[in-house]
XYZ file of C-alpha atoms in Angstrom:
263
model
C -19.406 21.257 -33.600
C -17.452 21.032 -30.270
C -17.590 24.867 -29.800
C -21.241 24.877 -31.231
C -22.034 22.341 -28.636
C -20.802 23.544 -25.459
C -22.215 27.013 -26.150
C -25.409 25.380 -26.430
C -25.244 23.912 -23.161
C -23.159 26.549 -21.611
C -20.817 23.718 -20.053
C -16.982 24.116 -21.595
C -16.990 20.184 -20.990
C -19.416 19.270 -23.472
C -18.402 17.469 -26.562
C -20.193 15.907 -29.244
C -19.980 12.121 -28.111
C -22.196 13.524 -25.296
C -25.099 13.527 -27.440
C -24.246 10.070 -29.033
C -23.234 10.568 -32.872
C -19.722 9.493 -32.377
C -20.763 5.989 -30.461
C -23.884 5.811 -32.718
C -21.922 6.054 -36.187
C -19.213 3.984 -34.675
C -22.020 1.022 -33.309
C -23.760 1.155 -37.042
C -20.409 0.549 -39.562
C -19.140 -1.969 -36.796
C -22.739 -3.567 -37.282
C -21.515 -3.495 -41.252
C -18.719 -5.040 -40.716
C -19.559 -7.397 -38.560
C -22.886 -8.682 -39.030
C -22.383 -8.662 -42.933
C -25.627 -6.666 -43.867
C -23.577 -5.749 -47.061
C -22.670 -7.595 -49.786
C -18.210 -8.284 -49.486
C -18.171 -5.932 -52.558
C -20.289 -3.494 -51.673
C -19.172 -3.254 -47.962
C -16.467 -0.959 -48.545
C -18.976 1.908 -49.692
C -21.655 1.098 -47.442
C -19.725 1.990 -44.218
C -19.558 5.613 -44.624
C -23.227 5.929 -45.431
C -24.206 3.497 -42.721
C -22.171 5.584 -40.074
C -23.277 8.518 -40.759
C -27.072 7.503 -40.520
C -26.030 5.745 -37.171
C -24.597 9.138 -36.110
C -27.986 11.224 -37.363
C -29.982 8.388 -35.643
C -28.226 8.513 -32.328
C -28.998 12.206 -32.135
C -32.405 12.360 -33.580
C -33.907 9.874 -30.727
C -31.818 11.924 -27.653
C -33.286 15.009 -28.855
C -36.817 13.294 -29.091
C -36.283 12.081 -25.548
C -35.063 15.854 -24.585
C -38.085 17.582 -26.213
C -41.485 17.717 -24.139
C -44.281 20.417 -25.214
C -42.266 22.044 -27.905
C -39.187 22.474 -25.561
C -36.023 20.634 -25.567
C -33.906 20.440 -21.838
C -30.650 20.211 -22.357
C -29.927 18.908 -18.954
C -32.070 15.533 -20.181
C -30.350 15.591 -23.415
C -26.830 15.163 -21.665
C -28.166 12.616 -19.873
C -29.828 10.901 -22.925
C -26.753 10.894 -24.450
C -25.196 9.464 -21.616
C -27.808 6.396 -21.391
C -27.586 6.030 -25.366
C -23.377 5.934 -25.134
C -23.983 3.378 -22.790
C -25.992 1.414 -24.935
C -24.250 1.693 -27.796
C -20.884 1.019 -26.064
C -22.281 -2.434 -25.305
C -23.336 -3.220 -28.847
C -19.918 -2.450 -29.614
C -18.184 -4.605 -26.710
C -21.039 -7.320 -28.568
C -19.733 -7.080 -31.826
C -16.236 -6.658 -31.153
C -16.772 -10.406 -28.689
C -17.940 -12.250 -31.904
C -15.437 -10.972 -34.288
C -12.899 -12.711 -36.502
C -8.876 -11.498 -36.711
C -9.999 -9.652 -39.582
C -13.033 -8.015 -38.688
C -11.267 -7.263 -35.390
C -8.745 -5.278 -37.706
C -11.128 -3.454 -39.755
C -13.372 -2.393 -36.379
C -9.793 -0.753 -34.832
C -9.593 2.052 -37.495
C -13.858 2.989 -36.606
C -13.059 2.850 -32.645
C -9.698 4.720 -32.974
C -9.587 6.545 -35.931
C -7.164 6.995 -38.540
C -6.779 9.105 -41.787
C -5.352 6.216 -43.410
C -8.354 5.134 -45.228
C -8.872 8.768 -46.553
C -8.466 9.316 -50.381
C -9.949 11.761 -52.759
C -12.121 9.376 -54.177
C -13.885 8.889 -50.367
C -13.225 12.643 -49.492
C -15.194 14.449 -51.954
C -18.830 13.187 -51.730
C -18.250 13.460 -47.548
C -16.651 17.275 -47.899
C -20.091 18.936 -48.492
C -21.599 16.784 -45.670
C -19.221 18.336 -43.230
C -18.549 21.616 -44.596
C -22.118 22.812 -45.243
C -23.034 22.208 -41.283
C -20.180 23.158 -39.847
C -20.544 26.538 -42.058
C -24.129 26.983 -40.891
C -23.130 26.394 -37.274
C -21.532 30.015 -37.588
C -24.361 31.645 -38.962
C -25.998 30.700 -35.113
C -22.642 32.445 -33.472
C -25.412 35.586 -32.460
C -27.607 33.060 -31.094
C -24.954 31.138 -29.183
C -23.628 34.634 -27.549
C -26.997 35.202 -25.847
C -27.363 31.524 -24.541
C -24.646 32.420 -22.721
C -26.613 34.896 -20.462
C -28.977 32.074 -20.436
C -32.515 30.802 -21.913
C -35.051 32.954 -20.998
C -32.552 36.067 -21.833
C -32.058 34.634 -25.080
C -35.766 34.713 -26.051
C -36.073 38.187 -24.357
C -33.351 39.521 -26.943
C -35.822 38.226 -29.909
C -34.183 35.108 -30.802
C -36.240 31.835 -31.134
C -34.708 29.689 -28.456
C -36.293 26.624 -29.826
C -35.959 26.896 -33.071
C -31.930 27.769 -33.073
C -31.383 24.591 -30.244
C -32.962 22.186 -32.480
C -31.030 23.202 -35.635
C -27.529 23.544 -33.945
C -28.133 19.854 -32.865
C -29.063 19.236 -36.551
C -26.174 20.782 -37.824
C -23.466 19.558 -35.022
C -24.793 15.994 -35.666
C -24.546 16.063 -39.262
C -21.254 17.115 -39.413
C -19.998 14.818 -36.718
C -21.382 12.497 -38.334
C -19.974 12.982 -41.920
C -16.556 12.771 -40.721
C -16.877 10.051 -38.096
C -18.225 7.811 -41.096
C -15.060 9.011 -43.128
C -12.153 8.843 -40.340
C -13.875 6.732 -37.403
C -13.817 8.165 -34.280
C -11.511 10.170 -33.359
C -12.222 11.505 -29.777
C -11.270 14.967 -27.217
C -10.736 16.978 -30.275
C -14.239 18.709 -29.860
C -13.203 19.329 -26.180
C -9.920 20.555 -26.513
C -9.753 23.156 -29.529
C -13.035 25.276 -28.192
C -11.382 25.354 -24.785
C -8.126 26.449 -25.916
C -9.587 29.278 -28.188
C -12.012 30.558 -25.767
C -8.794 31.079 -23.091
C -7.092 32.429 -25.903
C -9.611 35.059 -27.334
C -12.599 35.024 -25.496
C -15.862 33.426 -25.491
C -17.306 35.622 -28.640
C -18.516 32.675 -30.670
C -18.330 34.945 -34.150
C -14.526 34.144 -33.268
C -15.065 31.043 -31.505
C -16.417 29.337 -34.360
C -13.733 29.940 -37.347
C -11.515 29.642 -35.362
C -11.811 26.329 -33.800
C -12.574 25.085 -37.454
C -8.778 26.177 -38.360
C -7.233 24.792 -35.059
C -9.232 21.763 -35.417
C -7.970 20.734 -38.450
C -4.813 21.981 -37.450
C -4.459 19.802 -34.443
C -5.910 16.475 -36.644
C -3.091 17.003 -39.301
C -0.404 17.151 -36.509
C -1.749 14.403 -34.862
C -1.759 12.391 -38.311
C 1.848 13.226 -38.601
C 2.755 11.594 -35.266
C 0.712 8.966 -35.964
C 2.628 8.102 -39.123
C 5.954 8.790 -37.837
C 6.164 7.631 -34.093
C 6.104 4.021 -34.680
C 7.806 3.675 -38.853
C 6.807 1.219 -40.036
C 3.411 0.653 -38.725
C 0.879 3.708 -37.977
C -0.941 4.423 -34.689
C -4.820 5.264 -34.566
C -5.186 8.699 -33.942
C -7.554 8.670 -31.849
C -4.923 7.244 -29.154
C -2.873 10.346 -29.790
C -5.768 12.456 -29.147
C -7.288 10.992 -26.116
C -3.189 11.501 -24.903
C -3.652 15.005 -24.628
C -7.350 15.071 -24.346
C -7.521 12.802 -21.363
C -5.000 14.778 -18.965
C -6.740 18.290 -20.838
C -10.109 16.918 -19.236
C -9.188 16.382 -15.886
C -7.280 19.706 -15.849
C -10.487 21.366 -16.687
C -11.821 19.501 -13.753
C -9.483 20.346 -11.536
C -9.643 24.092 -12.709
C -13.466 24.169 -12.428
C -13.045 23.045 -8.718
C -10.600 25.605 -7.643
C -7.400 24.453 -5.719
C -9.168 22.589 -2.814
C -10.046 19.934 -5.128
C -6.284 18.765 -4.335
């Protein structure tokens, strides 16, 4: 979704939470968990359904906001999603404020993520939910390749422009969103795995796309592994270990991007 996304945009700092699904799935099982809207019993199984609705919803009402006369600007939808992270980052802060010890608890494995919670039982009916998108996403690799020579290019080579931006979106949200609602959110990891495979083979998303499935995973089961081992007995959120490397990996691109006067 990470690689999807910042081909879209042409901007190797996009990421999904720009557009929202991460905070929005995150905002709507804290809302569950909080706020009760659940029966106790029921609770556990209406979290992943209620994030991943939250993520959907998130990304649905930036890309209305984006889209004027049949056209969607992806400069406005960055910024959308900036406004709606906002937004839903104080919801959060909100819920988090009138929290018990135990909700508190159970609202620290959606904000930082963890594979802890993950069993077959809760992995199977999310699988197709993130498999299926993120497997379409690579049938757009073509399209993605001739958004990189820009818009109007794109629609001069025959593609629909339109058509493909709205259902990458789609597709990138949907599978966000399955696997926020099954691990919380776990962030930098759609920032850091395109960027790496792009310096390593190119920006040719038929590549691109695989590949950063493969790495991605890859880098999520290491991370799990440190999480479970750094700190025996307890386990750390992964999402801590990720934003390690992901935070430093960010400003590095910064830097990069500004050339050596930006010392």
């Amino acid at each position: 979704a990470g690689a999807a996304l910042q081909g879209l945009f042409r901007n190797p700092l996009a990421d999904p939470g720009l557009i929202g699904v991460s905070t929005g799935a995150a905002l709507s099982a804290a809302a569950v968990i909080v706020l009760g809207v659940a029966p106790a019993a029921l609770a556990g199984y209406a979290l992943p359904p209620a994030a991943f609705a939250g993520g959907l919803a998130a990304t649905l009402i930036v890309y209305r906001i984006a889209t004027r006369g049949g056209r969607t600007e992806v400069a406005t939808m960055l910024l959308a999603g900036v406004a709606l992270n906002a937004i839903a980052g104080a919801g959060l802060g909100l819920l988090v404020f009138v929290s018990d010890d135990q909700q508190l608890r159970d609202l620290n494995f959606w904000l930082l993520g963890s594979l802890g919670g993950v069993t077959w039982k809760t992995l199977l009916p999310a699988a197709p939910l993130m498999l299926l998108p993120a497997l379409g996403l690579t049938l757009f690799a073509r399209h993605l390749n001739a958004f990189l020579l820009g818009e109007t290019e794109a629609l001069h080579l025959g593609f629909d422009v339109e058509a493909a931006k709205r259902r990458i979106v789609v597709l990138a949200a949907l599978t966000v969103g399955a696997s926020v609602a099954l691990t919380g959110v776990v962030g930098f990891v759609g920032l850091v795995v395109p960027r790496l495979i792009r310096l390593a083979v190119g920006p040719d998303h038929r590549i691109l796309l695989p590949a950063s499935m493969l790495l991605g995973a890859s880098l999520l089961l290491v991370a799990d592994l440190l999480a479970r081992s750094l700190v025996l007995p307890a386990e750390l959120p992964i999402g801590i270990l990720t934003s390690c490397v992901g935070g430093p990996f960010f400003l590095w691109l910064l830097v990069r991007r500004r050339g050596p006067e930006a010392w």
